[in-house]
mmCIF file of C-alpha atoms and ligand atoms in Angstrom:
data_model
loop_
_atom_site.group_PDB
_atom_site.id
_atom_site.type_symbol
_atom_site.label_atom_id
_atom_site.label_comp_id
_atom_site.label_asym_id
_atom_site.label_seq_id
_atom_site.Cartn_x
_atom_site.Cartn_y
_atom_site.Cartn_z
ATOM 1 C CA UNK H 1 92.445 96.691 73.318
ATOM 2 C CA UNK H 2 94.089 94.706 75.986
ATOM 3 C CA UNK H 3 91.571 93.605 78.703
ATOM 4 C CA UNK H 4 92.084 92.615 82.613
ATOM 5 C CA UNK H 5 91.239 88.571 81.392
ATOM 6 C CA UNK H 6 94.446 89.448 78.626
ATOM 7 C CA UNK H 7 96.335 90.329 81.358
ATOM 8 C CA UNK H 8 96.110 87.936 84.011
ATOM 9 C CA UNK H 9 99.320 85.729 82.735
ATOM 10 C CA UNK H 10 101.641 88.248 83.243
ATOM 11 C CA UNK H 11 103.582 89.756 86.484
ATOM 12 C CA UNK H 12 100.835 91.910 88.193
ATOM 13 C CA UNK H 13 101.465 94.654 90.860
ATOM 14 C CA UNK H 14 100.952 93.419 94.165
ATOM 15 C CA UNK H 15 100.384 96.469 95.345
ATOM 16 C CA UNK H 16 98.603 99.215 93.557
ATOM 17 C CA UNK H 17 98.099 102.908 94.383
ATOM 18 C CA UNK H 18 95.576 105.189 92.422
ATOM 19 C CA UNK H 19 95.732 109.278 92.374
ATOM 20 C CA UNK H 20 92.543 110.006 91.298
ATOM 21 C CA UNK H 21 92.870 112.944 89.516
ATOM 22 C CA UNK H 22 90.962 115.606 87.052
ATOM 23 C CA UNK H 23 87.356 115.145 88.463
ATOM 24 C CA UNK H 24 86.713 119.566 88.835
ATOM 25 C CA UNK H 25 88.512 119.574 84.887
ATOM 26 C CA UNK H 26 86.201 117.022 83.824
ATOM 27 C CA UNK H 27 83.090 118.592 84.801
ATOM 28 C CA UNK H 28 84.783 122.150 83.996
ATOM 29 C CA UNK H 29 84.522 120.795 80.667
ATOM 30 C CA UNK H 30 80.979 120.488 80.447
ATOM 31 C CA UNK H 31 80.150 123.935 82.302
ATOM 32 C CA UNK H 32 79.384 121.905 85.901
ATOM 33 C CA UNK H 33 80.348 122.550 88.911
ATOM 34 C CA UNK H 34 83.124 120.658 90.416
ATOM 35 C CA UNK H 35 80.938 118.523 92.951
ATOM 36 C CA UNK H 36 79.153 117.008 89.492
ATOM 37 C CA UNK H 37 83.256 116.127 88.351
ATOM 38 C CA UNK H 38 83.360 113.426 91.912
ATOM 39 C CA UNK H 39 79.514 112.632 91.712
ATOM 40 C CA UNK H 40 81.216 111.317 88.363
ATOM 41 C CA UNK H 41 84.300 109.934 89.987
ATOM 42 C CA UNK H 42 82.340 107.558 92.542
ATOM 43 C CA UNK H 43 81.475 105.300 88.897
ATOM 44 C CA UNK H 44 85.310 105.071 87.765
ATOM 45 C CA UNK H 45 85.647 104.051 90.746
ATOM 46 C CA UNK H 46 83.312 101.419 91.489
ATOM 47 C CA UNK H 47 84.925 99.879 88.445
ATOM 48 C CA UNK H 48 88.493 100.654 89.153
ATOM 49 C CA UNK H 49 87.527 98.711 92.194
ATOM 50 C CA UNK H 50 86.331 95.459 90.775
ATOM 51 C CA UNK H 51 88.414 95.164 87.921
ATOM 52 C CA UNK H 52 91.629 95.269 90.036
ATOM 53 C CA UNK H 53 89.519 92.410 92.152
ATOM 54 C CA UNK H 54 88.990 90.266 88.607
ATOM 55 C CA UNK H 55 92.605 90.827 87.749
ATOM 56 C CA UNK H 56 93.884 89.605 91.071
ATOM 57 C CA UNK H 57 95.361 92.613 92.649
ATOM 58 C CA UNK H 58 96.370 92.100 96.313
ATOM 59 C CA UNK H 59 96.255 95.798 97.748
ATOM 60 C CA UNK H 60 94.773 98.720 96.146
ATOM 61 C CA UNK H 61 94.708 101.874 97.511
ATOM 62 C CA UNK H 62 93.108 105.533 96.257
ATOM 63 C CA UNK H 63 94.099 108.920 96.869
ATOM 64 C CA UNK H 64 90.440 109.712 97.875
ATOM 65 C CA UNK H 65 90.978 113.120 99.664
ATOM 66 C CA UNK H 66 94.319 114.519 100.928
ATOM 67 C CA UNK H 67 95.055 116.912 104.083
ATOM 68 C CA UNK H 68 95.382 119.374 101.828
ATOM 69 C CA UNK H 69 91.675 119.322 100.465
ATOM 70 C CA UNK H 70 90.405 120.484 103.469
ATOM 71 C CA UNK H 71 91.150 123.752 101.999
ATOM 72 C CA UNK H 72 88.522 123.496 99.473
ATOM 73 C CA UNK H 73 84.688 125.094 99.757
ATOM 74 C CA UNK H 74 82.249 123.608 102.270
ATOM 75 C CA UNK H 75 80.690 122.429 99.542
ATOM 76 C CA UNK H 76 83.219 120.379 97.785
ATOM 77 C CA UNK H 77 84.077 119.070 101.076
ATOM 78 C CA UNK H 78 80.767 118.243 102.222
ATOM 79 C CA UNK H 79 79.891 116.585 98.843
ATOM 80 C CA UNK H 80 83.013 114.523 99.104
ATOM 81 C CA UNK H 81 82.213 113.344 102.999
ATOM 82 C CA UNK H 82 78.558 112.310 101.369
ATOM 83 C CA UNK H 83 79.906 110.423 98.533
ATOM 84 C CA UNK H 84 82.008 108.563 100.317
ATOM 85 C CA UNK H 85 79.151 108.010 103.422
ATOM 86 C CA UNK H 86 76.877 106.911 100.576
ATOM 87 C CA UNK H 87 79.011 105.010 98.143
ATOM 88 C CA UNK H 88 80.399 102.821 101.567
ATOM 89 C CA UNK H 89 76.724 102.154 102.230
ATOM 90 C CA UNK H 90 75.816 101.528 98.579
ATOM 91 C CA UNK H 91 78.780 99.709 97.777
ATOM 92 C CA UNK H 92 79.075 96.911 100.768
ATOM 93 C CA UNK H 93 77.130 94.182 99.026
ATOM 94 C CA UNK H 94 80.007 95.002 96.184
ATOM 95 C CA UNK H 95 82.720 94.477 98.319
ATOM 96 C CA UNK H 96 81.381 91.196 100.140
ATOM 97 C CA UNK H 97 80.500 90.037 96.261
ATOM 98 C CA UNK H 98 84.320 90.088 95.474
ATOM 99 C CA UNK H 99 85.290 88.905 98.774
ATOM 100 C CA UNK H 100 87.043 92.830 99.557
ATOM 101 C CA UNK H 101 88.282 94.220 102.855
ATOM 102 C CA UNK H 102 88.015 97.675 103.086
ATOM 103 C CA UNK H 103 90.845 99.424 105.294
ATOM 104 C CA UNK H 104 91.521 103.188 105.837
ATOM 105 C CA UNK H 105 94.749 105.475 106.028
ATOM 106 C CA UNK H 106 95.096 108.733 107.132
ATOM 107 C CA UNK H 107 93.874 111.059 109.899
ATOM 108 C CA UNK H 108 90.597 109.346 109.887
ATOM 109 C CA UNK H 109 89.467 110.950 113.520
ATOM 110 C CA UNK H 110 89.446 114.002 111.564
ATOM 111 C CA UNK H 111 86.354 113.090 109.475
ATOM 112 C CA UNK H 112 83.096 114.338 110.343
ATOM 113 C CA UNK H 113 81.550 111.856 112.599
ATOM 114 C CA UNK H 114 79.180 110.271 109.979
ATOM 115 C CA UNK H 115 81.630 109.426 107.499
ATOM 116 C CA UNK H 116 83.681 108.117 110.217
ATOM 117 C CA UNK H 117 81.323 106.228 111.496
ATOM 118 C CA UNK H 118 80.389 104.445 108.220
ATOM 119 C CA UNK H 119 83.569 103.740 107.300
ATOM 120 C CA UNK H 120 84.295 101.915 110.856
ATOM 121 C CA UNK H 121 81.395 99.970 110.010
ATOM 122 C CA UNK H 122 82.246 98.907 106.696
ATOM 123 C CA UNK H 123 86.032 97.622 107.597
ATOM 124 C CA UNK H 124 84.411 95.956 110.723
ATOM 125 C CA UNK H 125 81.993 94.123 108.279
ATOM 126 C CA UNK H 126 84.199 93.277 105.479
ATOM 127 C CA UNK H 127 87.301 92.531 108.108
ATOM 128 C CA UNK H 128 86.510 88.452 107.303
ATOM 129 C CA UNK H 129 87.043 88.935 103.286
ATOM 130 C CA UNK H 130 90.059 87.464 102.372
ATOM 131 C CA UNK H 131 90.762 88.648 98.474
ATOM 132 C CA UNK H 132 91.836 92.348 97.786
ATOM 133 C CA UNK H 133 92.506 94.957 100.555
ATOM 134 C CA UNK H 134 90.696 98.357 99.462
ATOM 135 C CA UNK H 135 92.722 100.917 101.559
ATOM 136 C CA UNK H 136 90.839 104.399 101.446
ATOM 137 C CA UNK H 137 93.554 107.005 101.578
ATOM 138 C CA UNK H 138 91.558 109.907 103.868
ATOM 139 C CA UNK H 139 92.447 112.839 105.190
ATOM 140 C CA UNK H 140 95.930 111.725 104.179
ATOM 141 C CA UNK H 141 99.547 112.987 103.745
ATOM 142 C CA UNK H 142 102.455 111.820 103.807
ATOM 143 C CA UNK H 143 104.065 114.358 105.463
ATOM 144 C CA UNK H 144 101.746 114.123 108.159
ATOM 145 C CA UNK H 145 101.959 110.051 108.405
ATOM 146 C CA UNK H 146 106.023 110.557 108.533
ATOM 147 C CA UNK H 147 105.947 113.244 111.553
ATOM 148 C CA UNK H 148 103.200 111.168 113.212
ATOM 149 C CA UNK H 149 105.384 108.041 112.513
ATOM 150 C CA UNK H 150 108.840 109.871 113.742
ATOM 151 C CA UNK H 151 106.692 111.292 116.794
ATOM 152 C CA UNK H 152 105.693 107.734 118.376
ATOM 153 C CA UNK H 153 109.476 106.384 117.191
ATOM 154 C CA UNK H 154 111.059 109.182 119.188
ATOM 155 C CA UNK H 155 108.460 108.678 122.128
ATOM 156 C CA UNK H 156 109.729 104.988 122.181
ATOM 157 C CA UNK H 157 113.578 105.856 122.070
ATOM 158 C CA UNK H 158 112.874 108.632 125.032
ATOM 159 C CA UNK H 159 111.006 105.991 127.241
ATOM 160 C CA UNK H 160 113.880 102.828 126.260
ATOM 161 C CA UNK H 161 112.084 100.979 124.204
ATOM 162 C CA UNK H 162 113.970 101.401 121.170
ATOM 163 C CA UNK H 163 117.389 102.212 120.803
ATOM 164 C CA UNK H 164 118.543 104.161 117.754
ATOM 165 C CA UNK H 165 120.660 102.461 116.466
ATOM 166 C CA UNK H 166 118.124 99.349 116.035
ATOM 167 C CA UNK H 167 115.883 102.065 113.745
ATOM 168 C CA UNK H 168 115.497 99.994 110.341
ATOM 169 C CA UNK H 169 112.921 99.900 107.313
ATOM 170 C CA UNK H 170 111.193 97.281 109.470
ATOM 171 C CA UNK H 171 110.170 99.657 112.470
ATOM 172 C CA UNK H 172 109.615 102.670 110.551
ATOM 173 C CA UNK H 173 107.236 100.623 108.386
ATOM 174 C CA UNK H 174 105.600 99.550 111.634
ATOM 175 C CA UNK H 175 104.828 103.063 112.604
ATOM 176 C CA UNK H 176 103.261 104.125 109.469
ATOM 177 C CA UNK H 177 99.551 104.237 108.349
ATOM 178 C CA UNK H 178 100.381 101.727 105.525
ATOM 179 C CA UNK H 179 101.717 98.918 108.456
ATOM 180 C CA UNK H 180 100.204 96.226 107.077
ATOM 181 C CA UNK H 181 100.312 97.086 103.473
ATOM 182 C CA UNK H 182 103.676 95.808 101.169
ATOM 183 C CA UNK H 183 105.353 98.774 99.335
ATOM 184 C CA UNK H 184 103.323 100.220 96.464
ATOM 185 C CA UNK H 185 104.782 98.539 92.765
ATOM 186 C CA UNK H 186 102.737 100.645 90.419
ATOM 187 C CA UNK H 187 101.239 104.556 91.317
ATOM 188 C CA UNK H 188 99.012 106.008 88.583
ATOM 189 C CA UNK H 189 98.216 109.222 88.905
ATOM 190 C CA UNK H 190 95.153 110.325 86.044
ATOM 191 C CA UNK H 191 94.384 113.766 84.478
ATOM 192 C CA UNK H 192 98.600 114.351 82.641
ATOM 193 C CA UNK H 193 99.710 116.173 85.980
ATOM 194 C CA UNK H 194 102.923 114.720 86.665
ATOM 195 C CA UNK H 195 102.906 115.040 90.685
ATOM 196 C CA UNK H 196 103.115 113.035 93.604
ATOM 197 C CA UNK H 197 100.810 115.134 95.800
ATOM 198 C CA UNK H 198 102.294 114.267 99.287
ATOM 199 C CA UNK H 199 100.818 110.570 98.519
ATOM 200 C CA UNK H 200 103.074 107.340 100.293
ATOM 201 C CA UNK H 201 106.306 108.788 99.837
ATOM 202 C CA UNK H 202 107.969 106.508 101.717
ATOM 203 C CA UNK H 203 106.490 103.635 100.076
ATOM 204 C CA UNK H 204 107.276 104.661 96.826
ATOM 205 C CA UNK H 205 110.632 104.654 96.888
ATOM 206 C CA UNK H 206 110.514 101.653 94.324
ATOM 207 C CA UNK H 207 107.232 102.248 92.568
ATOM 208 C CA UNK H 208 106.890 102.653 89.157
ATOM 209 C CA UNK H 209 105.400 105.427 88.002
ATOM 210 C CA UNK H 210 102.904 106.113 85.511
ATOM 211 C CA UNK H 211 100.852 109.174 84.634
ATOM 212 C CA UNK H 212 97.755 108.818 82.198
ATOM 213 C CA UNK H 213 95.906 112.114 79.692
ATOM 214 C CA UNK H 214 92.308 111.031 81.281
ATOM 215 C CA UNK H 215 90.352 112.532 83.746
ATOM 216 C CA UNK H 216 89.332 110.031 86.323
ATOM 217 C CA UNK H 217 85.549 110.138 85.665
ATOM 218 C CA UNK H 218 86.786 108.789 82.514
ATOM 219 C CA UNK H 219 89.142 105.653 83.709
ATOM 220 C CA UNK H 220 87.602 102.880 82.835
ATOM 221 C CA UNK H 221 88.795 99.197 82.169
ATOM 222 C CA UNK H 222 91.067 99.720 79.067
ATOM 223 C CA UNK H 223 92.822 102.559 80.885
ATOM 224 C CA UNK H 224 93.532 100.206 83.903
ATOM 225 C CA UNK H 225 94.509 97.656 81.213
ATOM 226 C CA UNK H 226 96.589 100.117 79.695
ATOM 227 C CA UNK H 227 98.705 101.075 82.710
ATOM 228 C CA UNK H 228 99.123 97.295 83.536
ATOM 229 C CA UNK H 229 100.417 96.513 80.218
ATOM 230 C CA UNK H 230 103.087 99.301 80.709
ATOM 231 C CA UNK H 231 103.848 97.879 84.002
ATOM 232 C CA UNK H 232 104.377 94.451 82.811
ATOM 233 C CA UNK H 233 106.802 95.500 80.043
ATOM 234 C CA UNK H 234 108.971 97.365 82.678
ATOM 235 C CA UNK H 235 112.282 95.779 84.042
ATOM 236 C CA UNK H 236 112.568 96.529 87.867
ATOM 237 C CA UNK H 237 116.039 96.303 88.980
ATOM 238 C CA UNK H 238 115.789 97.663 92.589
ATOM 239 C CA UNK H 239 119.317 99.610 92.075
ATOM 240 C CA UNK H 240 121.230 95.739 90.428
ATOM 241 C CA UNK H 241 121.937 95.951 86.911
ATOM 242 C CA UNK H 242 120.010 94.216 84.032
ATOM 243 C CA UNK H 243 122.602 91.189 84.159
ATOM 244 C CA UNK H 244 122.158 90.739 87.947
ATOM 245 C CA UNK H 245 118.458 90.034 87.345
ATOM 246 C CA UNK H 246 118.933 87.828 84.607
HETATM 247 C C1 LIG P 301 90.766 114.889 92.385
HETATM 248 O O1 LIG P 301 90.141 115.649 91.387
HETATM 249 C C2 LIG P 301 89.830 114.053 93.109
HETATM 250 C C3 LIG P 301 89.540 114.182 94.439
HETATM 251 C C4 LIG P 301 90.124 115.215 95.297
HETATM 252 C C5 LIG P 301 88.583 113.308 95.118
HETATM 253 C C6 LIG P 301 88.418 111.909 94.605
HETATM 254 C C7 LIG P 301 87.053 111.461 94.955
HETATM 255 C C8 LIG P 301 86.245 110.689 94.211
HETATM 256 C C9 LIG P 301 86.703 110.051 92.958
HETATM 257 C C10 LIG P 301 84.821 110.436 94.582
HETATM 258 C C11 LIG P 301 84.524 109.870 95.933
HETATM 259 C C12 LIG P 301 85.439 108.799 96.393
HETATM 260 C C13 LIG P 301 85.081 107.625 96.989
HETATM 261 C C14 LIG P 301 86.148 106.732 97.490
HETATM 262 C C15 LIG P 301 83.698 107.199 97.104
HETATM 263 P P1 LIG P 301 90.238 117.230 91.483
HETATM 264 O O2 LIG P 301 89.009 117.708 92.148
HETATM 265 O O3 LIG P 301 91.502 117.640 92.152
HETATM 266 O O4 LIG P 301 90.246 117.598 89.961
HETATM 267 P P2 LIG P 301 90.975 118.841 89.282
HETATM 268 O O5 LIG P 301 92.444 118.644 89.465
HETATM 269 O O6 LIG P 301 90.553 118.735 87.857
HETATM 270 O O7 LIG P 301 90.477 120.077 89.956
#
């Protein structure tokens, strides 16, 4: 088994996203209810968290809860919202220990005001740490960030600000949730569904891709090993041939 310390020599993401995915299967499995699936989730995630740290990721962000799940039951919903008021309150001596700063994308006004409130707190307190930037994808979409983006571009071209013909990568990047974030090099996505999910779709435009058979209350460190190893046996040509590279 191939472990983060194995792994360390090689070319590392920069820049890794997480789709944390298969948490209601999980606990389906076992004849739970779906809320025990994420109560599960929070561990795999804990670790996910500092074993990217050890490894030396730069930028990790997870697909904690989409636009879309607002759809779900109250009570999924309101079990997510506490897990993620408790683990941020649990969790900040964590994320001080390995010198994290936690950041947030999405419609995060949209939260209820508890969860909002911690999670203000906790980027405010960690804002100093200078190692890996946890970015908390919440109430997200990227369909949503893109309109929202296009919106306050448009505003700008109405009022002279921009012109359109000056609209490049650079200022649509600047208008996005992910502004200070690079471009995502490796997405996972966990639990064999083979889906983006409305997650950074602009800034995955050169990401590879990987999709993994376990259920994210199962991802431990070998499975983060495992889709490192992958990455680092990729060639990523960014549209040149192999010769160009070489
Ligand atoms: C997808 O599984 C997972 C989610 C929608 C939520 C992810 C949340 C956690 C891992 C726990 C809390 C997070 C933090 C950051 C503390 P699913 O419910 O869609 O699973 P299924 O596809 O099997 O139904």
């Amino acid at each position: 088994m191939d472990t983060i310390e194995s792994l360390k020599a090689g070319p590392l993401p920069r820049h890794l996203a997480i789709i944390m995915d298969g948490n209601g299967r999980w606990a389906k499995q076992r004849g739970k209810l779906r809320i025990f699936g994420h109560e599960n989730g929070v561990k795999a995630v804990r670790e996910t968290v500092e074993n990217s740290a050890k490894l030396g990721i730069e930028f990790l962000t997870l697909y904690a809860f989409s636009t879309e799940n607002w759809k779900r039951p109250k009570l999924e919903v309101d079990t997510l919202m506490n897990l993620l008021v408790s683990s941020l309150k649990k969790e900040l001596k964590t994320l001080h220990k390995n010198n994290i700063r936690l950041n947030a994308i999405g419609n995060i006004d949209s939260l209820p005001s508890k969860a909002y409130a911690e999670l203000q707190e906790v980027i405010e307190k960690t804002s100093k740490n200078s190692g890996m930037v946890l970015t908390l994808a919440l109430s997200y979409g990227a369909r949503e960030e893109l309109k929202h983006a296009i919106q306050e571009i448009s505003l700008k071209v109405k009022n002279n600000i921009i012109s359109p013909e000056n609209i490049d990568d650079t200022i649509i990047n600047s208008h996005l949730y992910t502004h200070n974030l690079p471009d995502v090099d490796l997405l996972v996505r966990t639990s064999g569904e083979h889906r983006i999910s409305n997650f950074l779709l602009w800034q995955i435009a050169y990401a590879e891709l990987y999709f993994m058979d376990v259920f994210w209350p199962d991802f431990r460190e070998e499975h983060l090993a495992e889709a490192i190893k992958n990455y680092q046996n990729r060639e990523r040509r960014f549209g040149k041939t192999s010769e160009q590279l070489n």
